[in-house]
């Protein structure tokens, strides 16, 4: 009798383990199907996932078009089906983060959510990423829920008689997702991530070298020491959510020059520029940029030369900013072109420079 009971216990344990294994495998297949799902015809599908380098132990409530779809923890994802048109996401509880984008029919969109480490109350960053990056991170995430198709009534399941329900096993809930996954996944083009708008001040200094060393200044053949000194700049700019920045800059440098009978002359240049830049988000702390500028340059002469020359100035910019919360390390390459003075008496004061400094965002 004891052997019989033992065999029954082992059989029950084996049955439970088998059922658990089947359920677990079915759940994994259903979750994988959700990761590969494509939008229903005429709708857009939004994946919202959370992935952080420094995990923050907090749940982030998510609303899509004012409809709650669930809460995100680090390493999880949600889904929502929306109608084509303007789509609005709101994340967070005490500190809200918003993201809006134009959704197109039959397209999938991927929203990366990050909670900022060391900040209380919790603050989140959200941005759109490409399908390639989105599906890569989804593969590392666990599904925690999704909203019904927004703007559509819920689909009612047909009721079966009690005898039919007891006689036939339930169908796996993952079948609709499996049918969607059977179709080839649609590839969405890369979408530039959105960013928070802000105002920034940039103070920098470095080296600058004039392009023209031999010139005629005030009718005298002159030789410049092309290596400038007192090289510094001050910028103020507004940065949009899309990475576009517009602002003003004051740039200063000095050079010594030697002319016939004037051994210690000096030239001081002050340039005022209107700049436009674009910041590329390579990481949440690393932002390469390119830019152009147009403005006005004024060169003042002293120590034997007197007077000043003025003229238009143009510049090209390139560099990178390393952002750490509200403070950043700023590196810039500058190409400046400017010819000052009247026709026949022009002085070319442009050149190239490398600057480094600090940025302060507000």
mmCIF file of C-alpha atoms in Angstrom:
data_model
loop_
_atom_site.group_PDB
_atom_site.id
_atom_site.type_symbol
_atom_site.label_atom_id
_atom_site.label_comp_id
_atom_site.label_asym_id
_atom_site.label_seq_id
_atom_site.Cartn_x
_atom_site.Cartn_y
_atom_site.Cartn_z
ATOM 1 C CA UNK A 1 0.000 0.000 0.000
ATOM 2 C CA UNK A 2 2.812 2.401 0.838
ATOM 3 C CA UNK A 3 4.461 1.622 -2.521
ATOM 4 C CA UNK A 4 1.154 2.318 -4.268
ATOM 5 C CA UNK A 5 0.758 5.644 -2.489
ATOM 6 C CA UNK A 6 4.336 6.508 -3.351
ATOM 7 C CA UNK A 7 3.769 5.775 -7.016
ATOM 8 C CA UNK A 8 0.611 7.922 -6.979
ATOM 9 C CA UNK A 9 2.562 10.803 -5.386
ATOM 10 C CA UNK A 10 5.317 10.539 -7.961
ATOM 11 C CA UNK A 11 2.737 10.435 -10.748
ATOM 12 C CA UNK A 12 0.967 13.536 -9.441
ATOM 13 C CA UNK A 13 4.270 15.379 -9.124
ATOM 14 C CA UNK A 14 5.244 14.387 -12.657
ATOM 15 C CA UNK A 15 1.853 15.548 -13.980
ATOM 16 C CA UNK A 16 2.120 18.915 -12.185
ATOM 17 C CA UNK A 17 5.675 19.432 -13.444
ATOM 18 C CA UNK A 18 4.615 18.559 -16.994
ATOM 19 C CA UNK A 19 1.653 20.959 -16.889
ATOM 20 C CA UNK A 20 3.846 23.730 -15.442
ATOM 21 C CA UNK A 21 6.416 23.149 -18.167
ATOM 22 C CA UNK A 22 3.763 23.285 -20.869
ATOM 23 C CA UNK A 23 2.247 26.428 -19.376
ATOM 24 C CA UNK A 24 5.661 28.083 -19.076
ATOM 25 C CA UNK A 25 6.586 27.208 -22.676
ATOM 26 C CA UNK A 26 3.205 28.486 -23.904
ATOM 27 C CA UNK A 27 3.686 31.739 -21.966
ATOM 28 C CA UNK A 28 7.144 32.215 -23.425
ATOM 29 C CA UNK A 29 5.834 31.623 -26.957
ATOM 30 C CA UNK A 30 2.989 34.088 -26.377
ATOM 31 C CA UNK A 31 5.392 36.728 -25.056
ATOM 32 C CA UNK A 32 7.735 36.222 -28.004
ATOM 33 C CA UNK A 33 4.765 36.590 -30.365
ATOM 34 C CA UNK A 34 3.902 39.905 -28.681
ATOM 35 C CA UNK A 35 7.436 41.172 -29.265
ATOM 36 C CA UNK A 36 7.087 40.397 -32.981
ATOM 37 C CA UNK A 37 3.496 41.623 -33.326
ATOM 38 C CA UNK A 38 2.538 43.984 -36.160
ATOM 39 C CA UNK A 39 -0.291 46.532 -36.100
ATOM 40 C CA UNK A 40 -3.819 45.638 -37.213
ATOM 41 C CA UNK A 41 -4.800 46.980 -40.633
ATOM 42 C CA UNK A 42 -5.413 50.720 -40.502
ATOM 43 C CA UNK A 43 -3.998 51.077 -36.962
ATOM 44 C CA UNK A 44 -0.627 51.877 -35.386
ATOM 45 C CA UNK A 45 1.102 49.744 -32.737
ATOM 46 C CA UNK A 46 3.129 51.357 -29.928
ATOM 47 C CA UNK A 47 5.669 49.414 -27.863
ATOM 48 C CA UNK A 48 6.730 51.135 -24.620
ATOM 49 C CA UNK A 49 9.674 49.560 -22.830
ATOM 50 C CA UNK A 50 11.919 50.522 -19.937
ATOM 51 C CA UNK A 51 15.669 49.830 -19.905
ATOM 52 C CA UNK A 52 18.195 51.501 -17.602
ATOM 53 C CA UNK A 53 21.910 51.148 -16.995
ATOM 54 C CA UNK A 54 21.356 52.010 -13.320
ATOM 55 C CA UNK A 55 18.031 50.378 -12.347
ATOM 56 C CA UNK A 56 15.635 52.572 -10.367
ATOM 57 C CA UNK A 57 13.231 50.640 -8.064
ATOM 58 C CA UNK A 58 10.049 52.450 -9.080
ATOM 59 C CA UNK A 59 6.931 51.758 -11.147
ATOM 60 C CA UNK A 60 6.206 54.275 -13.930
ATOM 61 C CA UNK A 61 2.487 54.707 -14.772
ATOM 62 C CA UNK A 62 1.876 55.054 -18.531
ATOM 63 C CA UNK A 63 -1.060 56.759 -20.249
ATOM 64 C CA UNK A 64 -1.589 56.747 -24.029
ATOM 65 C CA UNK A 65 -4.011 59.405 -25.302
ATOM 66 C CA UNK A 66 -5.148 59.829 -21.666
ATOM 67 C CA UNK A 67 -5.952 56.094 -21.389
ATOM 68 C CA UNK A 68 -3.974 54.161 -18.701
ATOM 69 C CA UNK A 69 -2.194 51.124 -20.163
ATOM 70 C CA UNK A 70 -0.187 49.918 -17.150
ATOM 71 C CA UNK A 71 2.992 50.488 -15.168
ATOM 72 C CA UNK A 72 6.575 49.944 -16.293
ATOM 73 C CA UNK A 73 9.390 48.571 -14.161
ATOM 74 C CA UNK A 74 12.944 48.257 -15.429
ATOM 75 C CA UNK A 75 13.139 45.409 -17.964
ATOM 76 C CA UNK A 76 9.419 45.334 -18.854
ATOM 77 C CA UNK A 77 7.271 46.495 -21.773
ATOM 78 C CA UNK A 78 3.679 47.501 -22.581
ATOM 79 C CA UNK A 79 1.773 47.742 -25.849
ATOM 80 C CA UNK A 80 -1.019 49.968 -27.164
ATOM 81 C CA UNK A 81 -2.915 50.082 -30.460
ATOM 82 C CA UNK A 82 -3.839 53.609 -31.562
ATOM 83 C CA UNK A 83 -5.645 55.293 -34.413
ATOM 84 C CA UNK A 84 -3.533 57.159 -37.000
ATOM 85 C CA UNK A 85 -2.849 60.784 -36.064
ATOM 86 C CA UNK A 86 -1.304 62.683 -33.190
ATOM 87 C CA UNK A 87 -0.458 60.332 -30.317
ATOM 88 C CA UNK A 88 0.314 61.594 -26.812
ATOM 89 C CA UNK A 89 2.141 59.638 -24.081
ATOM 90 C CA UNK A 90 2.254 60.676 -20.437
ATOM 91 C CA UNK A 91 4.573 58.923 -17.999
ATOM 92 C CA UNK A 92 5.167 59.236 -14.292
ATOM 93 C CA UNK A 93 3.251 60.100 -11.168
ATOM 94 C CA UNK A 94 4.478 63.169 -9.274
ATOM 95 C CA UNK A 95 6.830 64.353 -12.045
ATOM 96 C CA UNK A 96 5.253 63.952 -15.488
ATOM 97 C CA UNK A 97 7.103 63.288 -18.749
ATOM 98 C CA UNK A 98 5.271 63.714 -22.054
ATOM 99 C CA UNK A 99 6.040 62.586 -25.583
ATOM 100 C CA UNK A 100 3.992 63.287 -28.718
ATOM 101 C CA UNK A 101 4.417 62.008 -32.250
ATOM 102 C CA UNK A 102 2.439 61.606 -35.460
ATOM 103 C CA UNK A 103 1.341 57.987 -35.855
ATOM 104 C CA UNK A 104 0.748 56.557 -39.315
ATOM 105 C CA UNK A 105 -1.465 53.601 -40.203
ATOM 106 C CA UNK A 106 0.167 50.141 -40.367
ATOM 107 C CA UNK A 107 3.311 51.367 -38.576
ATOM 108 C CA UNK A 108 5.006 50.237 -35.353
ATOM 109 C CA UNK A 109 6.590 52.748 -32.965
ATOM 110 C CA UNK A 110 9.075 52.037 -30.178
ATOM 111 C CA UNK A 111 9.327 54.269 -27.087
ATOM 112 C CA UNK A 112 12.324 53.859 -24.783
ATOM 113 C CA UNK A 113 11.629 54.941 -21.173
ATOM 114 C CA UNK A 114 14.417 55.531 -18.647
ATOM 115 C CA UNK A 115 14.088 56.562 -15.014
ATOM 116 C CA UNK A 116 16.849 58.982 -13.971
ATOM 117 C CA UNK A 117 19.008 57.477 -11.228
ATOM 118 C CA UNK A 118 19.489 59.392 -7.984
ATOM 119 C CA UNK A 119 16.583 61.803 -8.506
ATOM 120 C CA UNK A 120 13.607 62.028 -6.127
ATOM 121 C CA UNK A 121 10.772 62.215 -6.899
ATOM 122 C CA UNK A 122 11.401 59.908 -9.850
ATOM 123 C CA UNK A 123 11.933 61.666 -13.201
ATOM 124 C CA UNK A 124 11.752 59.832 -16.530
ATOM 125 C CA UNK A 125 13.146 60.326 -20.020
ATOM 126 C CA UNK A 126 11.199 59.045 -23.040
ATOM 127 C CA UNK A 127 12.149 58.985 -26.698
ATOM 128 C CA UNK A 128 11.295 57.275 -29.952
ATOM 129 C CA UNK A 129 13.919 54.867 -31.314
ATOM 130 C CA UNK A 130 14.290 52.891 -34.522
ATOM 131 C CA UNK A 131 12.649 49.498 -34.960
ATOM 132 C CA UNK A 132 16.066 47.809 -34.991
ATOM 133 C CA UNK A 133 17.025 49.248 -31.607
ATOM 134 C CA UNK A 134 13.513 48.837 -30.238
ATOM 135 C CA UNK A 135 13.193 45.135 -31.045
ATOM 136 C CA UNK A 136 16.703 44.490 -29.709
ATOM 137 C CA UNK A 137 15.708 45.919 -26.326
ATOM 138 C CA UNK A 138 12.287 44.251 -26.411
ATOM 139 C CA UNK A 139 14.073 40.900 -26.617
ATOM 140 C CA UNK A 140 15.494 41.668 -23.166
ATOM 141 C CA UNK A 141 12.165 42.824 -21.694
ATOM 142 C CA UNK A 142 9.223 41.081 -20.050
ATOM 143 C CA UNK A 143 5.643 41.796 -21.099
ATOM 144 C CA UNK A 144 3.492 43.266 -18.288
ATOM 145 C CA UNK A 145 0.313 44.281 -20.120
ATOM 146 C CA UNK A 146 -1.239 46.325 -22.853
ATOM 147 C CA UNK A 147 -4.293 48.410 -23.568
ATOM 148 C CA UNK A 148 -7.198 47.370 -25.762
ATOM 149 C CA UNK A 149 -7.165 49.054 -29.191
ATOM 150 C CA UNK A 150 -7.882 52.684 -28.357
ATOM 151 C CA UNK A 151 -11.032 54.036 -29.948
ATOM 152 C CA UNK A 152 -12.396 50.495 -30.549
ATOM 153 C CA UNK A 153 -14.949 48.523 -28.477
ATOM 154 C CA UNK A 154 -13.607 45.457 -26.650
ATOM 155 C CA UNK A 155 -14.043 42.176 -28.508
ATOM 156 C CA UNK A 156 -16.480 39.820 -26.722
ATOM 157 C CA UNK A 157 -15.610 36.155 -26.734
ATOM 158 C CA UNK A 158 -18.440 33.681 -27.565
ATOM 159 C CA UNK A 159 -19.769 31.773 -24.551
ATOM 160 C CA UNK A 160 -19.734 27.975 -24.654
ATOM 161 C CA UNK A 161 -22.208 25.695 -22.887
ATOM 162 C CA UNK A 162 -20.896 24.271 -19.592
ATOM 163 C CA UNK A 163 -20.676 20.747 -21.034
ATOM 164 C CA UNK A 164 -18.694 21.967 -24.037
ATOM 165 C CA UNK A 165 -16.346 23.905 -21.837
ATOM 166 C CA UNK A 166 -15.669 20.880 -19.653
ATOM 167 C CA UNK A 167 -15.356 18.505 -22.571
ATOM 168 C CA UNK A 168 -12.928 20.475 -24.730
ATOM 169 C CA UNK A 169 -9.650 22.002 -23.575
ATOM 170 C CA UNK A 170 -9.300 25.806 -23.665
ATOM 171 C CA UNK A 171 -7.429 27.248 -26.610
ATOM 172 C CA UNK A 172 -4.195 29.071 -25.817
ATOM 173 C CA UNK A 173 -4.741 32.830 -25.506
ATOM 174 C CA UNK A 174 -1.648 33.449 -27.603
ATOM 175 C CA UNK A 175 -3.267 32.285 -30.867
ATOM 176 C CA UNK A 176 -4.269 35.795 -32.163
ATOM 177 C CA UNK A 177 -0.771 37.060 -31.520
ATOM 178 C CA UNK A 178 0.645 33.962 -33.199
ATOM 179 C CA UNK A 179 -1.393 34.652 -36.343
ATOM 180 C CA UNK A 180 -0.072 38.236 -36.371
ATOM 181 C CA UNK A 181 3.489 36.986 -35.883
ATOM 182 C CA UNK A 182 3.126 34.655 -38.851
ATOM 183 C CA UNK A 183 3.162 37.673 -41.161
ATOM 184 C CA UNK A 184 6.549 39.172 -42.036
ATOM 185 C CA UNK A 185 7.367 42.001 -39.572
ATOM 186 C CA UNK A 186 7.087 45.517 -40.968
ATOM 187 C CA UNK A 187 10.256 47.611 -40.760
ATOM 188 C CA UNK A 188 9.771 51.181 -39.552
ATOM 189 C CA UNK A 189 12.296 53.842 -40.581
ATOM 190 C CA UNK A 190 14.539 55.297 -37.903
ATOM 191 C CA UNK A 191 12.959 58.187 -36.012
ATOM 192 C CA UNK A 192 15.182 60.767 -34.367
ATOM 193 C CA UNK A 193 14.583 60.655 -30.582
ATOM 194 C CA UNK A 194 12.826 63.584 -28.970
ATOM 195 C CA UNK A 195 14.531 65.542 -26.236
ATOM 196 C CA UNK A 196 13.628 67.980 -23.525
ATOM 197 C CA UNK A 197 13.735 71.651 -24.531
ATOM 198 C CA UNK A 198 16.188 73.744 -22.538
ATOM 199 C CA UNK A 199 18.277 76.913 -22.426
ATOM 200 C CA UNK A 200 22.078 76.600 -22.163
ATOM 201 C CA UNK A 201 25.094 78.825 -21.487
ATOM 202 C CA UNK A 202 28.511 77.737 -22.812
ATOM 203 C CA UNK A 203 31.863 79.209 -21.741
ATOM 204 C CA UNK A 204 34.963 77.994 -23.592
ATOM 205 C CA UNK A 205 38.595 78.762 -24.324
ATOM 206 C CA UNK A 206 41.399 77.212 -26.319
ATOM 207 C CA UNK A 207 43.615 77.782 -29.333
ATOM 208 C CA UNK A 208 43.062 79.682 -32.597
ATOM 209 C CA UNK A 209 45.354 80.167 -35.590
ATOM 210 C CA UNK A 210 44.884 82.738 -38.326
ATOM 211 C CA UNK A 211 44.895 81.409 -41.885
ATOM 212 C CA UNK A 212 46.820 84.366 -43.435
ATOM 213 C CA UNK A 213 50.182 85.352 -41.963
ATOM 214 C CA UNK A 214 51.435 87.826 -44.608
ATOM 215 C CA UNK A 215 49.139 90.769 -45.394
ATOM 216 C CA UNK A 216 49.105 94.462 -46.163
ATOM 217 C CA UNK A 217 47.772 96.447 -43.223
ATOM 218 C CA UNK A 218 47.324 100.232 -43.505
ATOM 219 C CA UNK A 219 49.420 100.177 -46.672
ATOM 220 C CA UNK A 220 52.352 98.415 -44.977
ATOM 221 C CA UNK A 221 53.511 94.850 -45.611
ATOM 222 C CA UNK A 222 52.916 93.038 -42.326
ATOM 223 C CA UNK A 223 53.750 89.655 -40.856
ATOM 224 C CA UNK A 224 51.366 88.157 -38.290
ATOM 225 C CA UNK A 225 52.162 85.810 -35.460
ATOM 226 C CA UNK A 226 49.281 83.567 -36.520
ATOM 227 C CA UNK A 227 49.026 81.825 -33.142
ATOM 228 C CA UNK A 228 46.395 83.782 -31.256
ATOM 229 C CA UNK A 229 46.193 84.439 -27.541
ATOM 230 C CA UNK A 230 43.352 85.411 -25.183
ATOM 231 C CA UNK A 231 41.121 83.013 -27.101
ATOM 232 C CA UNK A 232 37.699 82.578 -25.482
ATOM 233 C CA UNK A 233 34.032 82.434 -26.356
ATOM 234 C CA UNK A 234 30.662 82.761 -24.648
ATOM 235 C CA UNK A 235 27.472 81.286 -26.098
ATOM 236 C CA UNK A 236 23.807 81.285 -25.151
ATOM 237 C CA UNK A 237 21.441 78.976 -27.003
ATOM 238 C CA UNK A 238 17.969 77.487 -26.908
ATOM 239 C CA UNK A 239 17.771 73.745 -27.571
ATOM 240 C CA UNK A 240 14.582 72.187 -28.905
ATOM 241 C CA UNK A 241 13.232 68.710 -28.147
ATOM 242 C CA UNK A 242 14.315 67.574 -31.609
ATOM 243 C CA UNK A 243 18.004 68.487 -31.076
ATOM 244 C CA UNK A 244 17.963 71.768 -33.050
ATOM 245 C CA UNK A 245 19.656 74.684 -31.259
ATOM 246 C CA UNK A 246 19.672 78.416 -32.057
ATOM 247 C CA UNK A 247 21.677 81.045 -30.201
ATOM 248 C CA UNK A 248 24.244 83.806 -30.111
ATOM 249 C CA UNK A 249 28.003 83.781 -29.564
ATOM 250 C CA UNK A 250 30.730 86.288 -28.690
ATOM 251 C CA UNK A 251 34.225 85.144 -29.742
ATOM 252 C CA UNK A 252 37.519 86.962 -28.925
ATOM 253 C CA UNK A 253 41.215 86.575 -29.814
ATOM 254 C CA UNK A 254 44.404 88.669 -30.225
ATOM 255 C CA UNK A 255 47.478 88.496 -32.504
ATOM 256 C CA UNK A 256 50.810 90.295 -32.713
ATOM 257 C CA UNK A 257 52.078 91.601 -36.057
ATOM 258 C CA UNK A 258 55.229 93.260 -37.353
ATOM 259 C CA UNK A 259 55.288 95.930 -40.076
ATOM 260 C CA UNK A 260 57.984 98.236 -41.464
ATOM 261 C CA UNK A 261 58.990 100.517 -38.600
ATOM 262 C CA UNK A 262 56.308 99.055 -36.285
ATOM 263 C CA UNK A 263 57.743 96.022 -34.464
ATOM 264 C CA UNK A 264 55.101 95.474 -31.770
ATOM 265 C CA UNK A 265 51.688 96.116 -33.255
ATOM 266 C CA UNK A 266 48.655 94.216 -32.040
ATOM 267 C CA UNK A 267 45.330 93.151 -33.513
ATOM 268 C CA UNK A 268 42.313 92.402 -31.295
ATOM 269 C CA UNK A 269 39.277 90.709 -32.856
ATOM 270 C CA UNK A 270 35.736 90.535 -31.488
ATOM 271 C CA UNK A 271 33.186 88.469 -33.432
ATOM 272 C CA UNK A 272 29.441 88.383 -32.751
ATOM 273 C CA UNK A 273 27.666 85.410 -34.356
ATOM 274 C CA UNK A 274 24.196 83.969 -34.749
ATOM 275 C CA UNK A 275 24.558 80.172 -34.727
ATOM 276 C CA UNK A 276 22.406 77.207 -35.667
ATOM 277 C CA UNK A 277 23.346 73.688 -34.513
ATOM 278 C CA UNK A 278 22.032 70.167 -34.518
ATOM 279 C CA UNK A 279 22.837 67.765 -31.653
ATOM 280 C CA UNK A 280 22.840 64.024 -32.423
ATOM 281 C CA UNK A 281 21.947 61.785 -29.482
ATOM 282 C CA UNK A 282 24.574 59.035 -29.534
ATOM 283 C CA UNK A 283 23.866 58.155 -25.880
ATOM 284 C CA UNK A 284 21.990 59.787 -23.030
ATOM 285 C CA UNK A 285 25.257 61.513 -22.057
ATOM 286 C CA UNK A 286 27.027 61.955 -25.432
ATOM 287 C CA UNK A 287 25.826 64.479 -28.039
ATOM 288 C CA UNK A 288 27.948 65.137 -31.173
ATOM 289 C CA UNK A 289 26.899 68.270 -33.072
ATOM 290 C CA UNK A 290 27.403 70.250 -36.275
ATOM 291 C CA UNK A 291 26.534 73.877 -36.909
ATOM 292 C CA UNK A 292 26.947 77.057 -38.923
ATOM 293 C CA UNK A 293 27.010 80.735 -38.031
ATOM 294 C CA UNK A 294 26.830 84.192 -39.561
ATOM 295 C CA UNK A 295 27.665 87.502 -37.941
ATOM 296 C CA UNK A 296 29.935 90.553 -37.768
ATOM 297 C CA UNK A 297 33.640 90.893 -36.956
ATOM 298 C CA UNK A 298 35.537 93.928 -35.670
ATOM 299 C CA UNK A 299 39.386 94.115 -35.689
ATOM 300 C CA UNK A 300 41.031 96.844 -33.593
ATOM 301 C CA UNK A 301 44.753 97.758 -34.043
ATOM 302 C CA UNK A 302 47.092 99.266 -31.422
ATOM 303 C CA UNK A 303 50.806 99.813 -30.604
ATOM 304 C CA UNK A 304 51.836 101.703 -33.730
ATOM 305 C CA UNK A 305 48.691 101.022 -35.750
ATOM 306 C CA UNK A 306 45.522 102.884 -34.889
ATOM 307 C CA UNK A 307 42.005 102.317 -36.091
ATOM 308 C CA UNK A 308 39.747 99.381 -36.780
ATOM 309 C CA UNK A 309 38.261 97.348 -39.621
ATOM 310 C CA UNK A 310 34.859 95.665 -39.803
ATOM 311 C CA UNK A 311 33.187 93.064 -41.977
ATOM 312 C CA UNK A 312 30.900 90.079 -42.240
ATOM 313 C CA UNK A 313 31.923 86.769 -40.647
ATOM 314 C CA UNK A 314 30.899 83.160 -41.343
ATOM 315 C CA UNK A 315 31.757 79.960 -39.517
ATOM 316 C CA UNK A 316 31.347 76.198 -39.527
ATOM 317 C CA UNK A 317 31.234 74.234 -36.279
ATOM 318 C CA UNK A 318 31.631 70.632 -35.196
ATOM 319 C CA UNK A 319 32.209 68.902 -31.903
ATOM 320 C CA UNK A 320 30.620 67.025 -29.042
ATOM 321 C CA UNK A 321 29.068 67.636 -25.650
ATOM 322 C CA UNK A 322 29.288 65.218 -22.729
ATOM 323 C CA UNK A 323 26.225 65.935 -20.587
ATOM 324 C CA UNK A 324 26.038 65.079 -16.903
ATOM 325 C CA UNK A 325 22.610 66.212 -15.697
ATOM 326 C CA UNK A 326 22.640 70.027 -15.949
ATOM 327 C CA UNK A 327 26.401 70.454 -16.533
ATOM 328 C CA UNK A 328 28.326 69.342 -19.625
ATOM 329 C CA UNK A 329 31.877 69.156 -20.989
ATOM 330 C CA UNK A 330 31.958 70.985 -24.339
ATOM 331 C CA UNK A 331 34.473 70.385 -27.169
ATOM 332 C CA UNK A 332 34.344 72.366 -30.416
ATOM 333 C CA UNK A 333 36.210 72.758 -33.704
ATOM 334 C CA UNK A 334 35.676 76.165 -35.331
ATOM 335 C CA UNK A 335 36.394 77.365 -38.867
ATOM 336 C CA UNK A 336 35.976 81.148 -39.111
ATOM 337 C CA UNK A 337 36.035 83.141 -42.361
ATOM 338 C CA UNK A 338 36.017 86.946 -42.285
ATOM 339 C CA UNK A 339 37.429 89.752 -44.434
ATOM 340 C CA UNK A 340 37.287 93.219 -42.896
ATOM 341 C CA UNK A 341 38.036 96.700 -44.213
ATOM 342 C CA UNK A 342 37.232 98.691 -47.326
ATOM 343 C CA UNK A 343 37.825 97.359 -50.871
ATOM 344 C CA UNK A 344 41.542 97.465 -51.659
ATOM 345 C CA UNK A 345 42.375 97.601 -47.928
ATOM 346 C CA UNK A 346 40.995 94.279 -46.811
ATOM 347 C CA UNK A 347 42.411 92.353 -43.865
ATOM 348 C CA UNK A 348 41.661 88.630 -43.603
ATOM 349 C CA UNK A 349 41.260 87.747 -39.947
ATOM 350 C CA UNK A 350 39.763 84.232 -40.189
ATOM 351 C CA UNK A 351 41.291 80.922 -39.189
ATOM 352 C CA UNK A 352 40.748 77.673 -37.303
ATOM 353 C CA UNK A 353 40.472 76.888 -33.632
ATOM 354 C CA UNK A 354 39.826 74.153 -31.077
ATOM 355 C CA UNK A 355 37.932 75.127 -27.943
ATOM 356 C CA UNK A 356 36.943 73.327 -24.736
ATOM 357 C CA UNK A 357 34.684 74.467 -21.957
ATOM 358 C CA UNK A 358 31.623 73.900 -19.807
ATOM 359 C CA UNK A 359 27.933 74.098 -20.597
ATOM 360 C CA UNK A 360 25.162 74.833 -18.102
ATOM 361 C CA UNK A 361 21.584 73.843 -18.978
ATOM 362 C CA UNK A 362 18.492 75.404 -17.405
#
